[in-house]
Coordinates of C-alpha atoms in Angstrom, one line a residue:
X2 CA -40.7 63.3 -81.8
X3 CA -44.3 65.2 -82.3
X4 CA -46.3 61.6 -81.4
X5 CA -48.3 61.6 -78.4
X6 CA -45.9 58.5 -77.6
X7 CA -43.2 61.2 -76.8
X8 CA -45.7 63.8 -75.1
X9 CA -43.9 63.3 -72.0
X10 CA -40.5 63.8 -72.9
X11 CA -41.1 66.6 -75.5
X12 CA -42.9 68.5 -72.2
X13 CA -39.6 67.7 -69.9
X14 CA -37.4 69.3 -72.8
X15 CA -39.4 72.2 -73.7
X16 CA -39.9 72.9 -69.6
X17 CA -35.6 72.3 -69.1
X18 CA -35.3 74.9 -72.4
X19 CA -38.1 77.4 -71.4
X20 CA -36.6 77.5 -67.2
X21 CA -33.4 77.9 -68.2
X22 CA -33.8 80.9 -70.8
X23 CA -36.3 82.5 -68.0
X24 CA -34.1 81.9 -65.1
X25 CA -36.2 79.9 -63.5
X26 CA -35.3 78.8 -59.8
X27 CA -33.0 76.0 -59.9
X28 CA -35.0 73.2 -58.9
X29 CA -37.5 73.3 -61.8
X30 CA -34.4 72.9 -64.8
X31 CA -32.8 70.0 -62.4
X32 CA -35.8 68.4 -62.4
X33 CA -36.6 69.0 -66.3
X34 CA -33.3 67.6 -67.0
X35 CA -33.5 64.2 -64.7
X36 CA -36.5 63.6 -66.4
X37 CA -35.1 64.2 -70.0
X38 CA -32.5 62.4 -69.4
X39 CA -34.8 59.5 -68.1
X40 CA -36.4 59.5 -71.1
X41 CA -33.3 59.8 -74.0
X42 CA -32.1 57.2 -71.7
X43 CA -35.7 55.1 -72.4
X44 CA -35.0 55.8 -76.2
X45 CA -31.9 54.4 -76.2
X46 CA -32.2 51.1 -74.2
X47 CA -32.7 48.2 -76.3
X48 CA -34.4 45.9 -73.5
X49 CA -38.1 47.0 -72.9
X50 CA -40.5 47.9 -76.3
X51 CA -42.6 49.6 -73.6
X52 CA -39.6 52.6 -72.4
X53 CA -38.8 52.7 -76.2
X54 CA -42.2 53.9 -77.2
X55 CA -43.7 55.6 -74.3
X56 CA -40.2 57.4 -73.0
X57 CA -41.0 58.7 -69.2
X58 CA -44.6 57.5 -69.9
X59 CA -43.8 53.7 -69.6
X60 CA -42.3 54.2 -65.9
X61 CA -45.8 55.3 -64.1
X62 CA -47.1 51.7 -65.6
X63 CA -44.4 49.9 -64.4
X64 CA -45.0 51.7 -60.8
X65 CA -48.5 50.9 -60.7
X66 CA -48.2 47.5 -61.4
X67 CA -45.6 46.9 -59.0
X68 CA -48.3 47.9 -56.4
X69 CA -51.2 46.5 -58.0
X70 CA -51.7 44.0 -54.9
X71 CA -51.8 46.6 -52.5
X72 CA -54.5 48.5 -54.6
X73 CA -56.3 45.2 -54.7
X74 CA -56.1 44.3 -51.6
X75 CA -57.1 47.4 -49.9
X76 CA -59.5 49.2 -52.3
X77 CA -61.0 46.7 -54.9
X78 CA -60.8 43.4 -52.8
X79 CA -64.2 41.7 -52.5
X80 CA -64.7 40.6 -48.6
X81 CA -65.4 37.2 -49.2
X82 CA -63.7 36.3 -52.4
X83 CA -61.1 33.7 -51.1
X84 CA -57.6 34.4 -53.4
X85 CA -56.0 33.0 -51.6
X86 CA -57.6 33.7 -48.4
X87 CA -60.6 36.9 -48.2
X88 CA -60.6 40.1 -46.1
X89 CA -63.5 38.5 -44.1
X90 CA -61.1 35.4 -43.4
X91 CA -57.7 37.6 -42.7
X92 CA -60.1 39.8 -40.6
X93 CA -61.5 36.8 -38.1
X94 CA -58.2 36.1 -37.0
X95 CA -56.7 39.6 -36.7
X96 CA -59.8 40.1 -34.7
X97 CA -59.7 37.3 -32.8
X98 CA -55.4 37.5 -32.1
X99 CA -56.1 41.6 -31.2
X100 CA -59.0 40.5 -28.9
X101 CA -61.3 42.9 -30.8
X102 CA -65.0 42.1 -31.1
X103 CA -65.5 39.6 -34.2
X104 CA -69.0 39.6 -34.4
X105 CA -70.6 40.5 -37.4
X106 CA -74.0 42.8 -37.9
X107 CA -76.8 42.6 -40.6
X108 CA -76.9 38.7 -41.6
X109 CA -74.6 37.0 -43.9
X110 CA -72.5 38.2 -46.9
X111 CA -72.9 34.5 -48.4
X112 CA -74.7 33.6 -50.8
X113 CA -76.5 30.9 -49.2
X114 CA -78.2 29.7 -52.3
X115 CA -74.9 29.3 -54.3
X116 CA -73.7 25.8 -55.1
X117 CA -70.9 24.7 -52.9
X118 CA -72.5 26.9 -49.7
X119 CA -71.7 24.8 -46.6
X120 CA -73.4 24.6 -42.7
X121 CA -73.6 22.4 -39.8
X122 CA -77.0 21.4 -38.9
X123 CA -78.4 22.9 -35.3
X124 CA -80.2 20.8 -32.4
X125 CA -83.4 21.7 -30.9
X126 CA -81.8 20.6 -27.8
X127 CA -78.4 22.3 -27.9
X128 CA -75.7 20.8 -25.4
X129 CA -74.4 22.2 -22.7
X130 CA -71.2 24.6 -24.0
X131 CA -68.2 22.1 -22.5
X132 CA -64.7 23.5 -21.9
X133 CA -62.8 24.6 -24.9
X134 CA -59.5 23.0 -24.4
X135 CA -60.5 19.9 -26.6
X136 CA -58.0 17.0 -26.9
X137 CA -57.0 14.3 -28.3
X138 CA -54.5 11.4 -27.5
X139 CA -51.9 10.2 -30.5
X140 CA -49.6 7.6 -29.7
X141 CA -51.8 5.5 -27.1
X142 CA -50.1 1.8 -27.3
X143 CA -51.1 0.0 -24.4
X144 CA -48.7 -3.3 -25.5
X145 CA -46.1 -1.2 -26.0
X146 CA -43.9 -0.3 -22.7
X147 CA -41.9 2.4 -24.3
X148 CA -44.6 4.4 -25.8
X149 CA -45.0 8.2 -24.9
X150 CA -48.7 9.3 -25.8
X151 CA -49.2 12.8 -26.4
X152 CA -52.1 14.9 -25.6
X153 CA -52.6 17.2 -28.6
X154 CA -55.0 20.3 -29.1
X155 CA -57.3 19.3 -32.0
X156 CA -55.9 22.9 -33.4
X157 CA -52.1 23.4 -33.9
X158 CA -49.7 25.2 -36.1
X159 CA -48.8 23.7 -39.1
X160 CA -45.1 23.2 -40.6
X161 CA -43.3 26.2 -41.4
X162 CA -39.6 25.9 -40.9
X163 CA -36.7 28.6 -39.8
X164 CA -35.2 30.0 -42.7
X165 CA -38.6 30.2 -44.5
X166 CA -40.3 32.1 -41.6
X167 CA -38.2 34.8 -39.3
X168 CA -36.7 34.0 -36.1
X169 CA -38.7 36.2 -34.5
X170 CA -41.5 34.5 -36.1
X171 CA -40.5 31.2 -34.7
X172 CA -40.4 32.7 -31.1
X173 CA -43.9 34.0 -31.3
X174 CA -45.1 31.0 -33.1
X175 CA -43.6 28.7 -30.0
X176 CA -44.2 30.8 -27.2
X177 CA -47.8 30.9 -28.7
X178 CA -47.9 27.5 -28.6
X179 CA -46.5 27.0 -25.2
X180 CA -48.9 29.5 -23.3
X181 CA -51.9 27.9 -24.9
X182 CA -51.2 24.3 -24.8
X183 CA -51.0 23.5 -28.1
X184 CA -48.2 21.7 -30.9
X185 CA -46.1 23.5 -33.3
X186 CA -44.5 21.8 -36.3
X187 CA -40.9 22.5 -37.0
X188 CA -41.1 22.6 -40.7
X189 CA -38.6 20.1 -42.2
X190 CA -36.0 23.2 -41.5
X191 CA -35.3 21.0 -38.3
X192 CA -35.3 22.5 -34.4
X193 CA -33.8 25.7 -34.3
X194 CA -32.4 27.7 -31.2
X195 CA -36.1 29.8 -31.6
X196 CA -37.8 26.5 -31.6
X197 CA -36.5 25.7 -28.0
X198 CA -36.2 29.2 -26.3
X199 CA -39.9 29.9 -24.9
X200 CA -40.5 25.4 -24.9
X201 CA -44.0 25.2 -26.3
X202 CA -44.7 21.6 -27.5
X203 CA -43.2 20.4 -31.0
X204 CA -43.5 18.4 -34.0
X205 CA -40.2 17.4 -35.3
X206 CA -40.8 17.1 -39.2
X207 CA -38.0 15.3 -41.2
X208 CA -38.1 16.0 -44.7
X209 CA -35.8 14.1 -47.5
X210 CA -33.0 16.5 -46.5
X211 CA -32.8 14.7 -43.0
X212 CA -32.1 18.5 -41.5
X213 CA -30.9 18.0 -38.0
X214 CA -30.2 14.5 -38.1
X215 CA -28.0 14.0 -41.6
X216 CA -24.6 13.0 -42.1
X217 CA -21.8 15.0 -44.2
X218 CA -23.4 13.5 -47.2
X219 CA -27.0 14.2 -46.9
X220 CA -27.7 10.2 -45.3
X221 CA -29.9 10.0 -42.0
X222 CA -27.9 10.0 -39.1
X223 CA -29.3 8.0 -36.2
X224 CA -26.9 9.6 -33.7
X225 CA -28.3 12.6 -34.5
X226 CA -31.2 11.9 -34.6
X227 CA -31.6 10.4 -31.5
X228 CA -30.1 13.2 -29.8
X229 CA -32.1 15.7 -31.1
X230 CA -35.6 13.2 -30.4
X231 CA -34.8 13.2 -26.9
X232 CA -35.4 16.8 -26.1
X233 CA -38.6 16.6 -23.8
X234 CA -40.0 19.5 -25.7
X235 CA -40.5 17.3 -29.0
X236 CA -43.5 15.2 -28.4
X237 CA -44.0 13.4 -32.0
X238 CA -41.9 12.8 -34.9
X239 CA -43.3 13.4 -38.3
X240 CA -41.6 11.8 -41.4
X241 CA -42.3 14.6 -44.5
X242 CA -43.2 12.4 -47.5
X243 CA -44.6 15.4 -49.5
X244 CA -46.4 18.9 -48.9
X245 CA -49.3 20.2 -50.4
X246 CA -47.7 23.4 -51.8
X247 CA -45.2 22.0 -54.1
X248 CA -46.0 17.7 -53.8
X249 CA -43.4 15.7 -55.7
X250 CA -40.5 18.9 -56.0
X251 CA -37.6 19.4 -54.0
X252 CA -36.4 22.4 -52.9
X253 CA -33.0 24.5 -52.9
X254 CA -31.4 27.2 -50.5
X255 CA -29.0 28.9 -52.3
X256 CA -25.9 29.3 -50.4
X257 CA -25.9 32.9 -50.6
X258 CA -29.2 32.6 -48.1
X259 CA -27.2 30.3 -45.7
X260 CA -26.6 32.1 -42.7
X261 CA -24.4 30.5 -39.9
X262 CA -27.4 30.0 -37.5
X263 CA -29.4 28.0 -40.4
X264 CA -26.6 26.2 -41.5
X265 CA -26.0 24.8 -38.0
X266 CA -30.1 24.3 -37.8
X267 CA -29.7 22.2 -40.2
X268 CA -26.5 20.7 -40.4
X269 CA -25.4 21.8 -43.5
X270 CA -22.2 23.5 -45.0
X271 CA -21.6 27.5 -45.4
X272 CA -21.2 28.2 -49.0
X273 CA -23.2 25.3 -50.6
X274 CA -26.5 25.4 -51.6
X275 CA -29.0 23.1 -49.4
X276 CA -30.8 20.8 -51.3
X277 CA -34.0 19.4 -50.0
X278 CA -34.1 16.1 -52.7
X279 CA -37.5 15.4 -54.2
X280 CA -37.7 11.9 -52.7
X281 CA -35.9 10.3 -49.5
X282 CA -32.8 8.2 -49.7
X283 CA -33.3 6.1 -46.7
X284 CA -35.9 4.0 -48.0
X285 CA -37.3 3.0 -51.2
X286 CA -40.3 0.8 -50.9
X287 CA -43.6 1.2 -49.0
X288 CA -42.3 -2.0 -46.5
X289 CA -39.2 0.1 -46.3
X290 CA -41.0 3.5 -45.4
X291 CA -42.8 1.9 -43.0
X292 CA -39.9 0.3 -41.3
X293 CA -37.7 3.3 -41.4
X294 CA -41.0 4.9 -39.1
X295 CA -40.4 2.1 -36.8
X296 CA -37.0 2.9 -36.5
X297 CA -37.5 6.7 -35.7
X298 CA -40.3 5.7 -33.4
X299 CA -37.8 3.6 -31.8
X300 CA -34.9 5.7 -31.6
X301 CA -37.2 8.7 -30.3
X302 CA -37.7 6.4 -27.0
X303 CA -41.4 5.4 -27.9
X304 CA -42.9 9.1 -29.1
X305 CA -45.8 9.1 -31.7
X306 CA -44.0 8.9 -35.4
X307 CA -46.1 9.0 -38.2
X308 CA -45.6 10.7 -41.3
X309 CA -47.3 13.9 -43.5
X310 CA -48.1 13.7 -47.0
X311 CA -49.8 15.2 -49.9
X312 CA -52.2 12.6 -52.2
X313 CA -50.7 12.1 -55.6
X314 CA -51.1 8.2 -57.3
X315 CA -53.8 6.7 -55.5
X316 CA -52.1 3.2 -55.5
X317 CA -49.0 4.8 -53.3
X318 CA -50.5 5.1 -50.5
X319 CA -52.8 1.8 -50.7
X320 CA -49.5 0.2 -51.1
X321 CA -48.1 1.9 -48.1
X322 CA -51.6 0.3 -46.2
X323 CA -50.5 -2.8 -47.7
X324 CA -47.1 -2.7 -46.1
X325 CA -49.0 -2.0 -42.6
X326 CA -50.9 -5.0 -42.9
X327 CA -48.1 -6.9 -44.3
X328 CA -45.7 -6.1 -41.4
X329 CA -48.1 -5.2 -38.7
X330 CA -46.4 -1.6 -38.6
X331 CA -48.6 0.8 -37.9
X332 CA -47.8 4.9 -38.2
X333 CA -49.5 6.6 -34.7
X334 CA -50.5 9.2 -37.4
X335 CA -50.9 10.7 -40.6
X336 CA -51.0 14.6 -41.6
X337 CA -53.0 15.2 -44.7
X338 CA -51.9 17.9 -47.0
X339 CA -54.4 19.2 -49.5
X340 CA -53.6 20.8 -52.5
X341 CA -54.6 24.1 -52.0
X342 CA -51.7 24.4 -48.9
X343 CA -48.7 26.3 -48.7
X344 CA -47.1 28.8 -47.0
X345 CA -43.4 28.4 -49.1
X346 CA -43.3 29.5 -52.8
X347 CA -43.6 27.0 -55.3
X348 CA -43.7 27.1 -59.0
X349 CA -46.9 28.3 -60.6
X350 CA -47.9 25.0 -62.2
X351 CA -47.2 23.2 -59.1
X352 CA -49.2 25.7 -57.0
X353 CA -52.0 25.8 -59.2
X354 CA -52.1 21.9 -60.8
X355 CA -50.3 19.5 -58.8
X356 CA -51.5 17.9 -55.6
X357 CA -55.2 16.9 -54.4
X358 CA -57.4 18.9 -52.8
X359 CA -58.0 18.3 -48.9
X360 CA -61.2 17.0 -49.1
X361 CA -60.9 14.3 -51.4
X362 CA -57.3 13.6 -50.1
X363 CA -58.8 13.3 -46.8
X364 CA -61.5 11.5 -47.5
X365 CA -59.1 8.8 -49.5
X366 CA -56.9 8.5 -46.2
X367 CA -59.8 8.1 -44.0
X368 CA -61.8 5.8 -46.4
X369 CA -58.8 3.6 -46.7
X370 CA -58.1 3.1 -43.1
X371 CA -61.5 1.9 -42.4
X372 CA -61.7 -0.3 -45.5
X373 CA -58.1 -1.9 -44.2
X374 CA -59.6 -1.9 -40.4
X375 CA -56.8 0.1 -39.3
X376 CA -58.9 3.4 -38.5
X377 CA -59.0 3.1 -34.7
X378 CA -55.1 2.7 -34.7
X379 CA -54.0 5.8 -36.4
X380 CA -55.1 9.2 -35.9
X381 CA -55.3 11.7 -38.8
X382 CA -54.3 15.6 -39.0
X383 CA -55.7 17.3 -41.6
X384 CA -54.3 20.9 -43.0
X385 CA -55.0 23.0 -46.1
X386 CA -56.5 27.1 -45.9
X387 CA -58.5 26.0 -42.2
X388 CA -59.4 29.4 -40.3
X389 CA -62.1 29.4 -38.4
X390 CA -63.9 27.2 -36.4
X391 CA -66.1 25.9 -38.6
X392 CA -63.3 25.1 -41.3
X393 CA -62.1 22.6 -38.0
X394 CA -65.6 21.0 -37.7
X395 CA -66.2 20.9 -41.2
X396 CA -62.5 19.0 -41.6
X397 CA -63.3 16.9 -38.7
X398 CA -66.6 15.9 -39.5
X399 CA -64.9 14.4 -43.1
X400 CA -63.0 12.4 -41.1
X401 CA -59.9 13.7 -39.4
X402 CA -59.2 14.0 -35.7
X403 CA -57.2 17.2 -35.8
X404 CA -56.4 20.3 -37.8
X405 CA -53.2 22.5 -38.2
X406 CA -53.1 25.6 -39.7
X407 CA -50.2 27.5 -41.3
X408 CA -51.2 30.9 -42.7
X409 CA -53.7 31.3 -40.2
X410 CA -51.3 31.6 -37.8
X411 CA -48.9 33.7 -40.0
X412 CA -52.2 36.1 -40.3
X413 CA -52.1 36.3 -36.2
X414 CA -48.4 37.2 -36.0
X415 CA -49.4 40.2 -38.4
X416 CA -48.5 38.4 -42.0
X417 CA -50.9 41.3 -44.5
X418 CA -50.8 38.8 -47.6
X419 CA -48.5 40.4 -49.1
X420 CA -47.2 37.8 -51.2
X421 CA -43.9 38.5 -50.8
X422 CA -42.9 35.8 -48.8
X423 CA -40.2 34.3 -51.7
X424 CA -38.5 37.9 -51.9
X425 CA -37.2 38.1 -48.5
X426 CA -38.6 41.6 -48.0
X427 CA -42.0 40.6 -45.9
X428 CA -43.1 43.6 -44.6
X429 CA -44.6 42.6 -41.6
X430 CA -41.2 40.7 -40.8
X431 CA -43.1 36.8 -40.8
X432 CA -41.0 35.7 -43.7
X433 CA -38.0 37.0 -43.8
X434 CA -34.3 36.9 -42.8
X435 CA -33.7 40.6 -42.9
X436 CA -32.7 41.6 -39.2
X437 CA -33.7 44.5 -39.9
X438 CA -37.2 43.7 -41.0
X439 CA -37.4 41.5 -38.0
X440 CA -37.5 43.8 -35.7
X441 CA -41.2 45.0 -37.0
X442 CA -42.1 41.8 -34.8
X443 CA -42.1 42.4 -31.3
X444 CA -42.3 39.1 -30.5
X445 CA -44.1 39.4 -26.4
X446 CA -46.7 40.9 -28.4
X447 CA -47.0 38.0 -30.9
X448 CA -47.0 35.5 -28.3
X449 CA -50.1 36.7 -26.8
X450 CA -52.0 37.0 -30.5
X451 CA -51.0 33.4 -31.5
X452 CA -52.2 32.5 -27.9
X453 CA -55.2 34.5 -28.4
X454 CA -56.3 33.4 -32.0
X455 CA -56.0 29.7 -30.7
X456 CA -57.9 30.5 -27.7
X457 CA -60.8 31.9 -29.3
X458 CA -61.1 29.7 -32.3
X459 CA -61.4 27.1 -29.9
X460 CA -64.0 29.1 -28.0
X461 CA -65.9 29.3 -30.9
X462 CA -65.5 25.5 -31.9
X463 CA -67.1 25.0 -28.5
X464 CA -69.5 26.9 -29.5
X465 CA -70.4 25.6 -32.5
X466 CA -70.5 21.9 -31.3
X467 CA -73.0 22.7 -28.6
X468 CA -75.7 24.3 -31.1
X469 CA -75.3 21.0 -32.9
X470 CA -75.8 18.9 -29.6
X471 CA -72.5 17.6 -29.2
X472 CA -69.6 17.9 -26.3
X473 CA -66.6 17.0 -28.4
X474 CA -65.9 17.5 -31.7
X475 CA -64.5 13.9 -32.2
X476 CA -68.6 13.9 -32.0
X477 CA -68.7 15.3 -35.6
X478 CA -69.5 12.9 -38.5
X479 CA -70.8 13.7 -42.0
X480 CA -74.2 13.8 -41.4
X481 CA -73.7 17.0 -39.7
X482 CA -72.8 19.0 -42.5
X483 CA -74.7 19.8 -45.5
X484 CA -74.0 21.1 -48.7
X485 CA -76.3 23.0 -51.7
X486 CA -75.9 21.1 -55.2
X487 CA -77.8 23.7 -56.6
X488 CA -80.4 26.5 -55.9
X489 CA -83.1 24.2 -55.4
X490 CA -81.2 20.8 -53.6
X491 CA -78.9 20.3 -50.7
X492 CA -77.3 17.2 -49.8
X493 CA -76.0 16.0 -46.4
X494 CA -71.9 14.9 -47.0
X495 CA -72.7 11.2 -45.7
X496 CA -75.0 11.1 -48.5
X497 CA -73.0 13.3 -51.3
X498 CA -69.6 11.8 -50.6
X499 CA -68.5 8.1 -50.6
X500 CA -67.5 6.4 -47.2
X501 CA -66.6 3.0 -46.6
X502 CA -67.7 0.1 -44.1
X503 CA -64.7 -1.4 -41.6
X504 CA -63.1 -4.2 -43.4
X505 CA -64.7 -3.4 -46.7
X506 CA -60.8 -3.3 -48.9
X507 CA -60.2 -6.9 -47.3
X508 CA -62.8 -8.6 -49.2
X509 CA -61.8 -9.1 -52.5
X510 CA -66.1 -9.5 -53.2
X511 CA -66.6 -6.3 -52.4
X512 CA -64.0 -4.3 -54.8
X513 CA -66.2 -4.1 -57.6
X514 CA -68.9 -2.3 -55.5
X515 CA -66.9 -0.2 -54.3
X516 CA -65.8 3.6 -55.4
X517 CA -64.0 3.3 -58.3
X518 CA -60.8 4.5 -56.9
X519 CA -60.6 1.3 -54.9
X520 CA -62.0 -1.1 -56.9
X521 CA -59.5 0.1 -59.8
X522 CA -56.6 1.2 -57.8
X523 CA -56.5 -1.0 -54.5
X524 CA -55.6 -4.5 -56.7
X525 CA -52.9 -2.3 -58.2
X526 CA -50.8 -1.4 -55.2
X527 CA -48.1 -3.4 -53.8
X528 CA -46.4 -3.2 -50.6
X529 CA -43.6 -4.2 -52.3
X530 CA -43.2 -1.1 -54.5
X531 CA -44.6 2.3 -54.9
X532 CA -45.2 1.3 -58.6
X533 CA -48.5 -0.2 -59.8
X534 CA -49.0 -3.7 -61.0
X535 CA -50.4 -3.6 -64.0
X536 CA -50.1 -7.7 -64.8

């Protein structure tokens, strides 16, 4: 027991004996006795080697390890390192949400000569700055009298379910969407009473669990879907095929976490695990998928209907596009979720190594629709670490029509990136079902912050595109975006990234000259199955 490893335990024992012998105030032997008991317990336990070798002292290591994220975030973090979001990225959201100044003095903190640095070229004759309420129309079918087109903002709230987020967070997000005139995606957890309370526009996301429109056996229910879809608050219907956080992976909400409120919202039973399967049961082929989308569109009364996916095997998405050509059924929109996305907790392997990042995924979807002569019929939304007006402009320039943000709007609610979303111990009440923690999130205040963040980001976007000589974000093209390749070389995105010409995929003679992803995988894709043709 004379080893330095036992220094803390020896000190506790000596202090206990000396304080008792000298009649010291009772607090001293009490603390020494408690530490001695801890040290003896450490020596006798068999689960942790560190405690057996370093009694008492090991607990200091465990304590500092437990607050490592806070130490890093508040004292050691670089302002510009985005892991997952940099301090500068979070700060710009906080500033715009709270109406603080969002200006920065003394020049950029970024290394403008580092590979990957990007900028938008400005015009020597900037355009007059326009009204910042930039909108696009989704679901405009002049040949369909039942169509209910929707005028959408180019910046909206991405999918986050009630259950993953707290009731107060959902209320604040939807109230902000109502005040600011933009969309709020429900996530696959369906439409809760908290989504309805403030009346903001909703995209209703239908996942593989068919929450809010399911029979007792988990299959799709037309009657329940039609009843929910008829709500005037529901503006669009989104079929979720996969998500950036964990594509190809199902999910389970354990029975212990299912409250009566969640059970009612999702249409599931109390006391039973709530399962989101990894694949849909309502269809099994690309053609059947499009027929299901058409079914949803008809049941909703013609509301814009589309699907969301993270890109995986290219031939699977190509098969969906071939099914569009074969059936004539065209979704109103496609939302591309980048592999870097994700508010929900996911296995580390999925978070880090499954799913195509947004740039490549967006390019694939945009180019495929262009090459199949379908791009003018389908709007594209995009999500994946979108925070600033530049993020929006960059994504629109690459091929999207609008952008969604999840974590950006979480920051607007007060999220501090503690990365405890999956523990039910969110320190700001955003991602928890703990009532005592939720009360910290004051809904009226956060409604205003959500609306402010959207408003000020749109104002920044208006200034950005005016500087480029444009009057609407839809005019952004790859030629407006510049990327540094090396210290001595830069390229326009239009020359750096591949872009197809209209109809190129429909001409077999052109396939050999297209980028390999199209030349190799397009012939393998089949409308009748998600499997590749390898004949």
